[in-house]
XYZ file of C-alpha atoms in Angstrom:
338
model
C 18.765 -50.017 18.082
C 21.523 -51.437 15.464
C 23.277 -54.039 16.975
C 26.441 -52.281 15.424
C 26.113 -50.108 19.242
C 28.518 -51.395 21.745
C 29.615 -50.678 25.668
C 33.584 -50.996 23.484
C 35.318 -47.978 22.722
C 38.015 -47.940 21.255
C 40.008 -45.069 23.101
C 40.868 -45.676 27.068
C 39.281 -44.395 29.842
C 39.915 -40.832 30.579
C 40.447 -40.199 26.588
C 40.219 -36.136 25.136
C 40.231 -35.703 21.490
C 39.941 -32.675 19.347
C 37.393 -32.600 16.638
C 39.676 -31.466 13.024
C 40.615 -28.301 11.927
C 43.946 -26.108 12.885
C 45.813 -22.868 12.112
C 47.903 -22.658 10.162
C 49.012 -24.478 7.058
C 52.156 -26.176 8.053
C 50.360 -29.973 7.036
C 54.140 -31.435 9.293
C 53.103 -28.608 12.012
C 49.611 -29.630 12.900
C 50.339 -33.119 12.818
C 53.481 -33.251 15.527
C 51.140 -31.313 17.156
C 48.166 -33.490 17.520
C 49.815 -36.446 18.041
C 52.240 -35.236 20.479
C 49.271 -33.753 22.252
C 46.562 -36.771 21.616
C 48.082 -40.345 22.493
C 44.889 -42.185 22.759
C 42.684 -40.493 20.018
C 45.326 -38.163 18.124
C 43.681 -37.113 14.683
C 44.266 -36.047 10.907
C 43.905 -32.206 11.245
C 42.097 -29.839 8.662
C 44.132 -26.384 7.884
C 41.908 -24.384 5.692
C 43.907 -21.747 6.254
C 45.501 -22.845 2.780
C 42.274 -21.860 0.727
C 39.463 -23.548 -0.970
C 40.616 -27.942 -1.447
C 41.606 -27.312 2.709
C 38.061 -26.196 3.866
C 36.006 -29.093 4.669
C 34.213 -29.379 2.169
C 37.424 -28.958 -0.503
C 39.376 -31.634 0.855
C 35.706 -34.330 1.255
C 34.806 -32.743 -2.170
C 38.196 -33.941 -3.429
C 38.024 -37.328 -2.047
C 34.587 -38.572 -4.004
C 34.534 -41.301 -6.484
C 33.233 -40.883 -10.049
C 31.670 -37.214 -9.128
C 34.459 -34.484 -8.469
C 33.970 -30.406 -7.920
C 35.641 -27.362 -8.539
C 34.816 -23.629 -7.177
C 32.761 -20.979 -8.356
C 32.634 -17.808 -6.726
C 29.016 -18.865 -4.439
C 31.031 -22.013 -3.331
C 32.279 -25.770 -4.794
C 30.058 -26.585 -7.498
C 29.726 -30.214 -9.178
C 31.855 -31.056 -12.673
C 32.067 -33.200 -14.730
C 35.472 -33.905 -15.122
C 38.088 -33.601 -12.160
C 39.897 -30.193 -12.986
C 42.710 -28.235 -10.894
C 40.987 -27.284 -7.828
C 40.287 -31.691 -7.372
C 43.844 -32.290 -7.880
C 44.961 -29.261 -5.308
C 42.754 -30.603 -2.702
C 43.942 -34.083 -3.111
C 47.949 -32.786 -3.598
C 46.595 -31.304 -0.425
C 45.477 -34.609 1.161
C 47.942 -36.465 1.173
C 50.054 -33.648 2.197
C 48.565 -34.133 5.338
C 48.434 -37.986 5.656
C 52.294 -37.591 4.569
C 52.771 -35.787 7.732
C 50.781 -37.362 10.224
C 51.875 -41.389 8.722
C 54.776 -39.398 9.491
C 54.763 -38.685 13.022
C 52.669 -42.163 13.742
C 55.319 -44.696 12.902
C 53.807 -47.671 15.319
C 50.925 -45.671 16.781
C 48.834 -48.449 18.277
C 44.551 -48.207 18.871
C 42.504 -45.521 18.448
C 42.207 -42.153 14.939
C 40.249 -40.649 14.356
C 40.213 -38.951 10.035
C 36.922 -36.379 9.457
C 34.911 -36.289 5.860
C 31.635 -34.427 5.877
C 28.837 -35.514 6.025
C 25.870 -36.566 2.857
C 23.706 -34.145 3.565
C 26.204 -31.802 4.622
C 27.282 -32.012 1.636
C 24.723 -31.680 -0.072
C 23.539 -28.270 1.202
C 26.779 -27.755 0.089
C 27.629 -28.765 -2.494
C 26.000 -27.372 -6.255
C 24.324 -28.885 -9.742
C 25.466 -27.411 -12.591
C 22.671 -24.691 -12.326
C 23.593 -23.201 -8.805
C 20.815 -24.990 -6.434
C 22.189 -26.851 -2.941
C 22.140 -30.191 -4.507
C 19.878 -31.665 -1.235
C 17.565 -29.692 -3.400
C 17.684 -33.261 -5.874
C 16.775 -36.359 -4.327
C 18.110 -38.262 -7.212
C 21.502 -36.367 -6.691
C 21.859 -36.345 -3.194
C 21.523 -40.743 -3.540
C 24.314 -39.552 -6.343
C 26.073 -38.113 -4.042
C 25.606 -40.691 -0.860
C 27.205 -43.413 -3.147
C 29.768 -41.603 -4.681
C 31.203 -40.265 -0.880
C 30.332 -43.772 0.712
C 33.002 -45.388 -2.069
C 35.774 -42.114 -1.398
C 35.436 -43.370 2.280
C 35.966 -46.497 1.671
C 39.280 -46.126 0.009
C 40.657 -43.349 1.879
C 40.177 -45.110 5.630
C 41.694 -48.409 3.456
C 44.817 -45.646 2.303
C 45.242 -44.367 6.246
C 44.822 -48.432 7.671
C 47.982 -48.280 5.307
C 49.740 -45.637 6.402
C 49.474 -46.363 10.052
C 48.827 -50.266 10.343
C 48.433 -49.945 14.197
C 45.324 -47.234 13.924
C 41.782 -49.227 14.391
C 39.796 -45.780 12.196
C 37.250 -43.846 13.417
C 35.398 -42.203 10.899
C 33.757 -38.687 12.442
C 31.323 -37.612 9.595
C 31.231 -33.717 10.352
C 27.533 -32.863 9.891
C 26.799 -29.337 11.344
C 23.457 -28.357 8.653
C 22.183 -32.292 9.710
C 19.206 -30.079 12.079
C 18.973 -28.070 9.263
C 18.411 -30.441 6.049
C 15.310 -32.269 8.782
C 14.138 -28.980 9.518
C 13.625 -27.349 5.734
C 15.467 -23.643 7.454
C 18.794 -24.637 4.160
C 18.513 -21.580 1.857
C 17.807 -21.702 -2.099
C 20.932 -20.064 -3.883
C 18.100 -17.213 -4.145
C 18.422 -16.955 -0.308
C 14.222 -15.898 -0.663
C 13.044 -19.725 0.299
C 14.172 -22.433 2.115
C 14.615 -25.972 0.821
C 11.866 -28.245 2.325
C 12.630 -31.139 4.362
C 14.409 -33.751 3.479
C 12.477 -37.505 5.142
C 14.108 -38.015 8.656
C 14.164 -42.007 6.885
C 16.084 -40.793 3.845
C 18.065 -38.752 6.168
C 18.877 -41.706 8.442
C 19.383 -44.408 5.804
C 22.107 -41.977 4.104
C 23.797 -41.629 6.937
C 23.814 -45.375 7.252
C 25.447 -46.409 3.973
C 28.376 -44.121 5.484
C 28.527 -46.449 9.035
C 28.382 -49.745 6.691
C 30.812 -47.697 4.725
C 33.561 -46.691 7.432
C 34.043 -50.860 7.995
C 34.501 -49.214 11.766
C 33.710 -46.994 14.303
C 32.266 -43.619 13.282
C 31.252 -40.180 15.124
C 28.814 -37.248 13.513
C 29.619 -34.489 15.023
C 27.725 -31.417 14.769
C 28.369 -28.302 16.393
C 24.934 -26.583 15.896
C 21.856 -26.866 18.206
C 19.748 -29.695 18.609
C 21.862 -32.402 17.692
C 19.212 -35.741 16.731
C 20.357 -38.404 19.054
C 17.813 -40.633 18.712
C 18.182 -40.472 14.732
C 21.488 -40.801 15.039
C 21.235 -43.649 17.034
C 19.494 -45.759 14.872
C 22.204 -45.296 12.263
C 24.160 -47.081 14.480
C 27.267 -44.544 14.871
C 29.649 -45.875 17.493
C 29.279 -41.682 19.852
C 27.885 -38.437 18.917
C 30.569 -35.237 19.763
C 28.689 -31.863 19.661
C 29.373 -28.947 22.087
C 27.817 -29.391 25.395
C 27.292 -25.579 25.295
C 24.127 -25.407 23.328
C 22.276 -28.196 24.838
C 18.980 -27.903 26.025
C 17.375 -29.049 28.759
C 14.789 -30.819 26.437
C 17.869 -33.191 25.102
C 18.837 -34.584 28.207
C 16.673 -37.206 27.804
C 18.375 -38.598 24.760
C 20.858 -38.406 25.622
C 20.858 -41.130 29.152
C 19.616 -42.870 26.101
C 22.000 -42.346 24.143
C 24.692 -43.299 27.193
C 23.040 -46.360 28.165
C 22.591 -47.986 24.561
C 26.441 -47.641 24.594
C 27.350 -44.567 22.621
C 30.429 -42.654 22.941
C 29.375 -38.516 23.720
C 32.618 -36.421 22.614
C 31.065 -33.590 24.864
C 33.024 -30.018 23.575
C 33.535 -28.764 27.135
C 36.797 -25.814 26.093
C 36.077 -23.282 23.892
C 37.837 -22.755 20.681
C 38.721 -19.631 19.761
C 41.407 -17.747 22.796
C 39.956 -17.565 26.009
C 41.052 -17.602 29.675
C 41.459 -21.348 30.675
C 39.200 -22.576 33.882
C 41.145 -25.213 35.721
C 40.310 -29.008 34.267
C 38.294 -29.998 36.266
C 36.239 -26.663 36.102
C 36.115 -26.920 32.094
C 34.023 -30.663 32.564
C 31.864 -29.837 35.782
C 28.830 -29.426 33.466
C 29.522 -33.102 32.747
C 29.304 -34.285 35.977
C 26.305 -32.101 36.972
C 24.527 -33.279 33.618
C 25.866 -37.030 34.402
C 23.845 -35.989 38.120
C 20.479 -34.881 36.750
C 20.338 -37.947 34.625
C 21.101 -40.596 37.149
C 23.476 -42.362 35.001
C 26.704 -43.951 37.207
C 29.736 -41.826 38.172
C 31.846 -45.192 37.639
C 30.456 -44.560 33.742
C 31.700 -41.593 33.448
C 35.161 -41.720 31.735
C 34.598 -45.131 29.584
C 31.047 -42.707 27.748
C 33.174 -39.217 27.945
C 35.333 -38.319 25.331
C 36.989 -34.357 26.155
C 37.294 -32.298 23.848
C 36.822 -28.480 22.482
C 33.824 -26.925 21.237
C 34.373 -27.212 17.566
C 37.894 -26.644 15.637
C 40.727 -24.786 16.754
C 40.976 -22.994 12.694
C 40.523 -19.890 14.803
C 42.371 -19.695 17.189
C 45.997 -18.591 17.841
C 48.627 -21.749 17.143
C 49.556 -20.960 21.085
C 45.561 -20.967 21.802
C 45.216 -24.787 19.989
C 48.036 -25.971 21.386
C 46.900 -24.965 25.347
C 43.497 -26.262 23.722
C 44.393 -29.726 23.249
C 46.816 -29.767 26.682
C 43.655 -28.628 28.985
C 40.936 -31.419 27.147
C 44.144 -34.590 28.180
C 43.690 -32.741 31.629
C 40.440 -32.281 31.633
C 39.372 -36.296 30.090
C 42.206 -37.557 32.612
C 39.865 -35.041 35.720
C 37.378 -37.254 34.666
C 38.535 -40.204 34.766
C 40.683 -39.238 38.829
C 37.402 -37.973 40.826
C 34.221 -38.779 38.655
C 31.992 -37.248 41.044
């Protein structure tokens, strides 16, 4: 296990946060909502409703160092030089950072920013011929190196704008399990790309962990999150959807908690739905703790409560209510761990 793993987390016990995306296209409104709702672990929102370049793949493509991408009908494709789509992605990210800076004046403590991880990016970005970068090991290495450099620059910019922040990097990896299983479809749709060796996957993630020079969380709202692999890569936390957890994964979760890895547990629905009482929303978390025989006292320290995934598909009113609900649910875990 990596020596980076520690029981110290840069947020206090009983913390809530969000995953990334928010509804609408107003950067100031989104930043105001997130920072106003989540004092202990606010985050830089993504607003994909604005269009290509504001989506998570486009935003991260705009961060890459010496690699560029443009939009084709089939998706984002690697380019020789920066074009209109790269400029748009960078402009929107600048607007988002301006809004975040405005609403985090004097902020001290954890602040989360997101980028797409190297494997989901390799599965989504096309090479010039139209096939995913995932098809070419050399392209994957180049993409990882470019992403690491781009993330380093992005984190430095956030630290400059919010000097009191301890910046937490979240890598979004919804395609990670598909990459490991060899189930990512080729451009034709008739075949799948070969599974990538677990050691290679882990090595690329470790490159990003080292580039961040601070805590890294990996988020996946897909089933079968590879908890053990992520811990070996040195991540400080793993973010997942509680409703997708299976009994077979529980032992890996117990080991993660005992090893000091934080769990960002998606326990509140990400789209409009009637919300139960906050304590009820995290009842499954308490049950999991009991089944694993973990000490109740570790619950609020180990768990951050979040929505199950991004909130881009929610109404603005529900997004605000869901974040407030996460805060109350996290507080209930701290007040009544049993």
